[in-house]
PDB file of C-alpha atoms in Angstrom:
ATOM      1  CA  MET A   1      62.905 -65.150  64.105  1.00 59.00           C
ATOM      2  CA  LYS A   2      64.820 -66.785  61.330  1.00 75.00           C
ATOM      3  CA  LYS A   3      61.895 -65.090  58.970  1.00 79.00           C
ATOM      4  CA  ARG A   4      61.618 -61.986  61.053  1.00 80.00           C
ATOM      5  CA  LYS A   5      65.670 -61.391  59.847  1.00 82.00           C
ATOM      6  CA  ASN A   6      65.156 -62.307  56.491  1.00 84.00           C
ATOM      7  CA  MET A   7      62.696 -59.807  55.885  1.00 87.00           C
ATOM      8  CA  ALA A   8      64.723 -57.521  57.651  1.00 85.00           C
ATOM      9  CA  VAL A   9      68.605 -58.845  55.297  1.00 88.00           C
ATOM     10  CA  LEU A  10      65.683 -57.708  52.124  1.00 90.00           C
ATOM     11  CA  ARG A  11      64.621 -54.669  53.302  1.00 90.00           C
ATOM     12  CA  GLY A  12      68.101 -53.409  54.120  1.00 89.00           C
ATOM     13  CA  THR A  13      68.921 -53.705  50.569  1.00 92.00           C
ATOM     14  CA  ALA A  14      66.375 -53.616  48.604  1.00 93.00           C
ATOM     15  CA  ALA A  15      66.860 -49.737  50.798  1.00 92.00           C
ATOM     16  CA  VAL A  16      70.145 -49.967  49.042  1.00 93.00           C
ATOM     17  CA  VAL A  17      69.136 -50.539  46.114  1.00 94.00           C
ATOM     18  CA  LEU A  18      67.103 -48.406  45.885  1.00 94.00           C
ATOM     19  CA  ALA A  19      68.710 -45.376  46.796  1.00 92.00           C
ATOM     20  CA  VAL A  20      71.486 -46.806  44.156  1.00 93.00           C
ATOM     21  CA  LEU A  21      68.614 -47.054  41.157  1.00 93.00           C
ATOM     22  CA  LEU A  22      68.240 -43.076  42.028  1.00 90.00           C
ATOM     23  CA  LEU A  23      71.995 -41.513  41.389  1.00 89.00           C
ATOM     24  CA  ALA A  24      71.821 -43.991  38.460  1.00 89.00           C
ATOM     25  CA  LEU A  25      68.543 -42.371  37.095  1.00 86.00           C
ATOM     26  CA  THR A  26      69.933 -38.762  38.027  1.00 81.00           C
ATOM     27  CA  GLY A  27      73.150 -39.595  36.055  1.00 82.00           C
ATOM     28  CA  PHE A  28      74.391 -39.876  39.022  1.00 83.00           C
ATOM     29  CA  GLY A  29      74.366 -35.821  39.575  1.00 83.00           C
ATOM     30  CA  ALA A  30      74.106 -35.426  43.202  1.00 83.00           C
ATOM     31  CA  PHE A  31      77.838 -35.572  42.829  1.00 86.00           C
ATOM     32  CA  ARG A  32      79.080 -34.033  39.939  1.00 83.00           C
ATOM     33  CA  LEU A  33      77.097 -30.817  42.716  1.00 84.00           C
ATOM     34  CA  MET A  34      79.542 -31.589  45.534  1.00 85.00           C
ATOM     35  CA  ALA A  35      82.549 -32.211  43.068  1.00 86.00           C
ATOM     36  CA  GLY A  36      82.175 -28.171  41.767  1.00 87.00           C
ATOM     37  CA  PRO A  37      81.241 -26.915  37.126  1.00 92.00           C
ATOM     38  CA  GLU A  38      84.845 -27.292  35.377  1.00 94.00           C
ATOM     39  CA  ALA A  39      85.785 -24.256  33.890  1.00 95.00           C
ATOM     40  CA  VAL A  40      85.693 -23.757  30.948  1.00 95.00           C
ATOM     41  CA  THR A  41      87.371 -19.937  28.566  1.00 94.00           C
ATOM     42  CA  ASP A  42      86.629 -21.267  25.159  1.00 93.00           C
ATOM     43  CA  GLY A  43      83.448 -22.371  23.596  1.00 92.00           C
ATOM     44  CA  ALA A  44      85.738 -25.036  22.053  1.00 91.00           C
ATOM     45  CA  GLU A  45      86.619 -26.571  25.392  1.00 93.00           C
ATOM     46  CA  LEU A  46      82.357 -28.157  25.783  1.00 95.00           C
ATOM     47  CA  LYS A  47      82.343 -31.265  26.120  1.00 94.00           C
ATOM     48  CA  ASN A  48      78.644 -33.198  26.035  1.00 93.00           C
ATOM     49  CA  GLY A  49      77.391 -33.774  29.172  1.00 89.00           C
ATOM     50  CA  ALA A  50      79.942 -32.971  30.656  1.00 92.00           C
ATOM     51  CA  TYR A  51      79.472 -29.889  34.344  1.00 93.00           C
ATOM     52  CA  VAL A  52      80.847 -26.860  33.492  1.00 95.00           C
ATOM     53  CA  SER A  53      81.196 -23.358  33.983  1.00 95.00           C
ATOM     54  CA  ALA A  54      81.261 -20.260  32.227  1.00 96.00           C
ATOM     55  CA  ARG A  55      82.208 -16.317  32.496  1.00 95.00           C
ATOM     56  CA  LEU A  56      79.650 -14.977  30.048  1.00 95.00           C
ATOM     57  CA  THR A  57      81.167 -11.779  29.472  1.00 94.00           C
ATOM     58  CA  TYR A  58      78.322 -10.102  26.833  1.00 94.00           C
ATOM     59  CA  VAL A  59      76.080 -11.450  26.076  1.00 95.00           C
ATOM     60  CA  MET A  60      74.313 -10.200  22.043  1.00 95.00           C
ATOM     61  CA  ASP A  61      70.707 -11.137  21.551  1.00 94.00           C
ATOM     62  CA  ILE A  62      67.895 -14.084  23.175  1.00 95.00           C
ATOM     63  CA  ILE A  63      67.201 -16.074  19.888  1.00 95.00           C
ATOM     64  CA  GLY A  64      64.736 -17.744  20.998  1.00 93.00           C
ATOM     65  CA  VAL A  65      62.171 -18.667  24.511  1.00 93.00           C
ATOM     66  CA  GLU A  66      60.971 -21.900  25.676  1.00 91.00           C
ATOM     67  CA  LYS A  67      56.585 -21.804  27.451  1.00 90.00           C
ATOM     68  CA  ASN A  68      55.271 -24.067  29.696  1.00 87.00           C
ATOM     69  CA  GLY A  69      51.900 -25.886  28.012  1.00 85.00           C
ATOM     70  CA  SER A  70      49.764 -22.591  29.071  1.00 87.00           C
ATOM     71  CA  GLY A  71      51.447 -20.664  27.824  1.00 86.00           C
ATOM     72  CA  GLY A  72      54.286 -18.999  30.662  1.00 90.00           C
ATOM     73  CA  ILE A  73      58.145 -18.406  29.798  1.00 92.00           C
ATOM     74  CA  LYS A  74      60.225 -21.403  31.323  1.00 92.00           C
ATOM     75  CA  ALA A  75      63.762 -19.837  29.535  1.00 94.00           C
ATOM     76  CA  TYR A  76      65.756 -18.151  28.046  1.00 95.00           C
ATOM     77  CA  TYR A  77      68.050 -18.855  25.141  1.00 96.00           C
ATOM     78  CA  ALA A  78      71.225 -16.028  24.289  1.00 96.00           C
ATOM     79  CA  ALA A  79      73.380 -15.625  21.626  1.00 96.00           C
ATOM     80  CA  ALA A  80      76.386 -15.418  24.449  1.00 95.00           C
ATOM     81  CA  PRO A  81      80.292 -15.165  23.399  1.00 94.00           C
ATOM     82  CA  ILE A  82      82.411 -18.368  25.468  1.00 95.00           C
ATOM     83  CA  GLY A  83      85.977 -17.187  24.028  1.00 91.00           C
ATOM     84  CA  ASP A  84      86.227 -18.157  19.565  1.00 88.00           C
ATOM     85  CA  LYS A  85      82.898 -19.575  19.800  1.00 92.00           C
ATOM     86  CA  PHE A  86      78.983 -17.894  20.441  1.00 95.00           C
ATOM     87  CA  VAL A  87      77.824 -21.180  22.234  1.00 96.00           C
ATOM     88  CA  ALA A  88      73.927 -21.156  22.574  1.00 96.00           C
ATOM     89  CA  VAL A  89      72.747 -20.483  26.663  1.00 97.00           C
ATOM     90  CA  ARG A  90      69.481 -21.702  28.125  1.00 96.00           C
ATOM     91  CA  PHE A  91      68.619 -19.766  31.464  1.00 95.00           C
ATOM     92  CA  PRO A  92      65.338 -20.875  33.391  1.00 92.00           C
ATOM     93  CA  ALA A  93      62.735 -17.993  33.154  1.00 91.00           C
ATOM     94  CA  SER A  94      63.867 -16.630  37.304  1.00 90.00           C
ATOM     95  CA  ASP A  95      66.744 -15.311  35.379  1.00 91.00           C
ATOM     96  CA  ALA A  96      64.931 -13.035  33.062  1.00 91.00           C
ATOM     97  CA  GLU A  97      65.657 -10.106  35.293  1.00 92.00           C
ATOM     98  CA  HIS A  98      70.158 -10.385  35.115  1.00 92.00           C
ATOM     99  CA  LEU A  99      69.768 -10.869  31.215  1.00 94.00           C
ATOM    100  CA  LEU A 100      68.620  -9.259  30.174  1.00 93.00           C
ATOM    101  CA  GLU A 101      71.202  -7.026  31.550  1.00 94.00           C
ATOM    102  CA  LEU A 102      73.720  -7.998  30.541  1.00 95.00           C
ATOM    103  CA  GLU A 103      71.521  -8.005  27.371  1.00 95.00           C
ATOM    104  CA  GLU A 104      70.551  -3.909  27.304  1.00 95.00           C
ATOM    105  CA  ALA A 105      74.267  -3.746  28.384  1.00 95.00           C
ATOM    106  CA  THR A 106      76.296  -5.102  25.876  1.00 94.00           C
ATOM    107  CA  ASP A 107      73.938  -3.528  23.677  1.00 92.00           C
ATOM    108  CA  ASP A 108      75.273  -0.346  24.914  1.00 93.00           C
ATOM    109  CA  PHE A 109      78.881  -1.498  24.708  1.00 92.00           C
ATOM    110  CA  LEU A 110      78.305  -2.755  21.320  1.00 89.00           C
ATOM    111  CA  GLN A 111      76.663   0.672  20.008  1.00 87.00           C
ATOM    112  CA  GLY A 112      79.262   2.931  22.131  1.00 88.00           C
ATOM    113  CA  ARG A 113      76.994   4.909  24.113  1.00 93.00           C
ATOM    114  CA  ALA A 114      78.815   2.789  26.828  1.00 92.00           C
ATOM    115  CA  ALA A 115      82.604   2.565  27.896  1.00 91.00           C
ATOM    116  CA  VAL A 116      82.411  -0.225  29.377  1.00 91.00           C
ATOM    117  CA  ILE A 117      80.814  -3.117  30.941  1.00 92.00           C
ATOM    118  CA  PRO A 118      80.329  -2.304  34.547  1.00 90.00           C
ATOM    119  CA  PHE A 119      79.458  -6.467  35.610  1.00 91.00           C
ATOM    120  CA  PHE A 120      78.961  -9.838  33.902  1.00 92.00           C
ATOM    121  CA  MET A 121      77.006 -12.990  34.646  1.00 93.00           C
ATOM    122  CA  THR A 122      79.015 -16.740  36.428  1.00 94.00           C
ATOM    123  CA  VAL A 123      76.520 -19.334  35.182  1.00 94.00           C
ATOM    124  CA  SER A 124      76.928 -23.167  35.432  1.00 93.00           C
ATOM    125  CA  GLY A 125      75.062 -26.498  33.684  1.00 93.00           C
ATOM    126  CA  ALA A 126      75.166 -28.907  31.781  1.00 93.00           C
ATOM    127  CA  VAL A 127      76.709 -28.959  28.442  1.00 95.00           C
ATOM    128  CA  ARG A 128      73.951 -30.331  25.951  1.00 93.00           C
ATOM    129  CA  PRO A 129      73.560 -31.170  21.605  1.00 94.00           C
ATOM    130  CA  LEU A 130      71.642 -28.271  20.080  1.00 94.00           C
ATOM    131  CA  THR A 131      68.290 -29.505  18.956  1.00 92.00           C
ATOM    132  CA  GLU A 132      67.185 -29.102  16.100  1.00 93.00           C
ATOM    133  CA  ASP A 133      65.062 -26.510  16.062  1.00 92.00           C
ATOM    134  CA  THR A 134      67.676 -24.367  18.629  1.00 93.00           C
ATOM    135  CA  ALA A 135      70.401 -25.111  16.495  1.00 93.00           C
ATOM    136  CA  ALA A 136      68.689 -23.353  13.467  1.00 94.00           C
ATOM    137  CA  ILE A 137      67.137 -20.261  15.624  1.00 94.00           C
ATOM    138  CA  LEU A 138      70.864 -19.532  16.301  1.00 94.00           C
ATOM    139  CA  SER A 139      72.485 -19.965  12.798  1.00 92.00           C
ATOM    140  CA  GLU A 140      69.274 -17.537  11.636  1.00 93.00           C
ATOM    141  CA  TRP A 141      70.587 -14.984  13.939  1.00 94.00           C
ATOM    142  CA  PHE A 142      74.719 -15.241  13.350  1.00 92.00           C
ATOM    143  CA  SER A 143      73.494 -15.178   8.763  1.00 90.00           C
ATOM    144  CA  GLU A 144      71.588 -11.412  10.241  1.00 91.00           C
ATOM    145  CA  ASN A 145      74.532 -10.055  11.958  1.00 90.00           C
ATOM    146  CA  ALA A 146      76.854 -11.600  10.808  1.00 86.00           C
ATOM    147  CA  GLY A 147      77.617  -8.273   9.184  1.00 84.00           C
ATOM    148  CA  TRP A 148      77.615  -5.918  10.784  1.00 85.00           C
ATOM    149  CA  MET A 149      79.701  -8.028  13.967  1.00 86.00           C
ATOM    150  CA  SER A 150      82.552  -8.373  11.361  1.00 83.00           C
ATOM    151  CA  GLN A 151      82.232  -4.158  11.150  1.00 82.00           C
ATOM    152  CA  ALA A 152      82.104  -3.798  14.209  1.00 78.00           C
ATOM    153  CA  GLY A 153      85.728  -6.121  14.988  1.00 80.00           C
ATOM    154  CA  VAL A 154      83.591  -8.409  16.496  1.00 81.00           C
ATOM    155  CA  ILE A 155      84.379 -11.156  14.559  1.00 82.00           C
ATOM    156  CA  THR A 156      86.577 -11.451  11.516  1.00 78.00           C
ATOM    157  CA  ALA A 157      85.279 -12.190   7.790  1.00 67.00           C
ATOM    158  CA  VAL A 158      82.681 -15.369   7.540  1.00 65.00           C
ATOM    159  CA  GLU A 159      83.345 -18.151   5.508  1.00 68.00           C
ATOM    160  CA  ASN A 160      82.134 -20.856   7.210  1.00 70.00           C
ATOM    161  CA  TYR A 161      79.807 -20.464  10.277  1.00 68.00           C
ATOM    162  CA  GLY A 162      80.699 -23.273  11.977  1.00 71.00           C
ATOM    163  CA  ASP A 163      83.596 -21.885  12.433  1.00 82.00           C
ATOM    164  CA  TYR A 164      81.919 -18.967  15.137  1.00 89.00           C
ATOM    165  CA  LEU A 165      79.314 -21.829  16.607  1.00 93.00           C
ATOM    166  CA  SER A 166      78.928 -24.252  18.942  1.00 93.00           C
ATOM    167  CA  GLY A 167      77.284 -27.804  18.517  1.00 93.00           C
ATOM    168  CA  LEU A 168      77.319 -27.873  21.778  1.00 95.00           C
ATOM    169  CA  MET A 169      74.399 -25.479  24.516  1.00 96.00           C
ATOM    170  CA  ILE A 170      74.980 -24.915  28.358  1.00 96.00           C
ATOM    171  CA  ASP A 171      71.272 -26.193  30.611  1.00 95.00           C
ATOM    172  CA  THR A 172      71.426 -23.713  33.465  1.00 93.00           C
ATOM    173  CA  GLY A 173      69.483 -25.168  34.971  1.00 83.00           C
ATOM    174  CA  GLY A 174      70.784 -28.939  35.108  1.00 86.00           C
ATOM    175  CA  ILE A 175      73.055 -30.800  35.641  1.00 88.00           C
ATOM    176  CA  GLY A 176      73.915 -34.979  33.249  1.00 77.00           C
ATOM    177  CA  SER A 177      70.455 -35.139  31.928  1.00 76.00           C
ATOM    178  CA  VAL A 178      68.049 -33.887  35.042  1.00 83.00           C
ATOM    179  CA  SER A 179      67.916 -30.955  36.216  1.00 81.00           C
ATOM    180  CA  VAL A 180      69.616 -29.484  38.987  1.00 84.00           C
ATOM    181  CA  GLY A 181      66.195 -29.339  42.331  1.00 84.00           C
ATOM    182  CA  MET A 182      65.906 -33.116  40.520  1.00 86.00           C
ATOM    183  CA  ALA A 183      69.436 -34.047  40.928  1.00 87.00           C
ATOM    184  CA  VAL A 184      69.480 -32.633  44.639  1.00 89.00           C
ATOM    185  CA  THR A 185      66.247 -34.152  44.961  1.00 90.00           C
ATOM    186  CA  ALA A 186      66.913 -37.579  44.277  1.00 89.00           C
ATOM    187  CA  ALA A 187      70.402 -37.222  46.613  1.00 90.00           C
ATOM    188  CA  VAL A 188      68.227 -36.297  49.358  1.00 92.00           C
ATOM    189  CA  LEU A 189      65.980 -39.313  48.860  1.00 94.00           C
ATOM    190  CA  ALA A 190      68.665 -41.157  48.029  1.00 92.00           C
ATOM    191  CA  ALA A 191      70.483 -40.452  51.765  1.00 93.00           C
ATOM    192  CA  LEU A 192      67.468 -41.421  53.169  1.00 94.00           C
ATOM    193  CA  LEU A 193      66.827 -45.119  51.842  1.00 94.00           C
ATOM    194  CA  LEU A 194      71.062 -45.564  52.799  1.00 94.00           C
ATOM    195  CA  VAL A 195      70.107 -44.079  57.028  1.00 94.00           C
ATOM    196  CA  TYR A 196      67.942 -46.815  56.655  1.00 93.00           C
ATOM    197  CA  ALA A 197      69.778 -49.503  55.703  1.00 93.00           C
ATOM    198  CA  VAL A 198      73.031 -49.268  57.935  1.00 93.00           C
ATOM    199  CA  ALA A 199      69.678 -49.214  59.945  1.00 92.00           C
ATOM    200  CA  GLU A 200      68.701 -52.370  59.093  1.00 90.00           C
ATOM    201  CA  PHE A 201      71.808 -53.808  59.046  1.00 89.00           C
ATOM    202  CA  ILE A 202      73.251 -52.151  62.518  1.00 90.00           C
ATOM    203  CA  LEU A 203      70.439 -54.146  64.795  1.00 86.00           C
ATOM    204  CA  ILE A 204      71.323 -57.078  62.273  1.00 85.00           C
ATOM    205  CA  GLY A 205      74.423 -56.958  63.462  1.00 85.00           C
ATOM    206  CA  LEU A 206      73.211 -56.584  67.387  1.00 81.00           C
ATOM    207  CA  GLY A 207      71.045 -59.111  66.931  1.00 80.00           C
ATOM    208  CA  ARG A 208      67.574 -57.893  67.142  1.00 78.00           C
ATOM    209  CA  TYR A 209      65.508 -59.477  64.799  1.00 77.00           C
ATOM    210  CA  ASP A 210      67.318 -63.339  66.467  1.00 75.00           C
ATOM    211  CA  LYS A 211      64.892 -62.186  69.347  1.00 72.00           C
ATOM    212  CA  PRO A 212      61.093 -63.369  69.124  1.00 69.00           C
ATOM    213  CA  ARG A 213      58.836 -60.665  69.737  1.00 66.00           C
ATOM    214  CA  ARG A 214      57.321 -59.251  73.055  1.00 61.00           C
ATOM    215  CA  LYS A 215      53.718 -61.697  71.824  1.00 57.00           C
ATOM    216  CA  GLU A 216      55.353 -64.537  71.035  1.00 51.00           C
ATOM    217  CA  ASP A 217      57.455 -64.113  74.723  1.00 50.00           C
ATOM    218  CA  ALA A 218      53.671 -64.651  75.643  1.00 48.00           C
ATOM    219  CA  HIS A 219      52.242 -67.648  73.265  1.00 50.00           C
ATOM    220  CA  GLY A 220      56.131 -69.179  73.931  1.00 46.00           C
TER     221      GLY A 220
END
């Protein structure tokens, strides 16, 4: 009987430990999701590792495409102004339609074909450092477009690209160091493990494991 009780304690404790490990491995992303993102209005406000939301009034250009192993498009990288900074924003391929619509609307507005942009996008995601490749692509895009943007009044005269380009990006499919989907899956599994642990400890408290099994009674 004591062995049964000890095994129950071990199982319950192991379930709690596994639940905490699952949450820790995902950077406790589930808690960040429940708390909600921090709204930012300027790229200078971005902090590495934060979970943020931002309103994108313009999408200047799609500057890069991320593909999976089979060659399919996995994500798009867009250059978007957030306050006084141009920020690289990563969009999953599923957001392509809305992303392209805002890019086209931005182009129509800047080229004078439309008086206003009739909609905007609100995005939320993890703030991460730019990879070397993404930083190079963003810098190249800015150098190629700085001239006309300065003439059009989008930016003032350029002396230092660092004045306009953020070294951080927003990954709209992520939270912490993982994807939102992974964080949610880990949270569900952790919740199931904790429910199991609570059930075990309740049975221990009720003395369920202090009683002999029926087979033990029959041979007693």
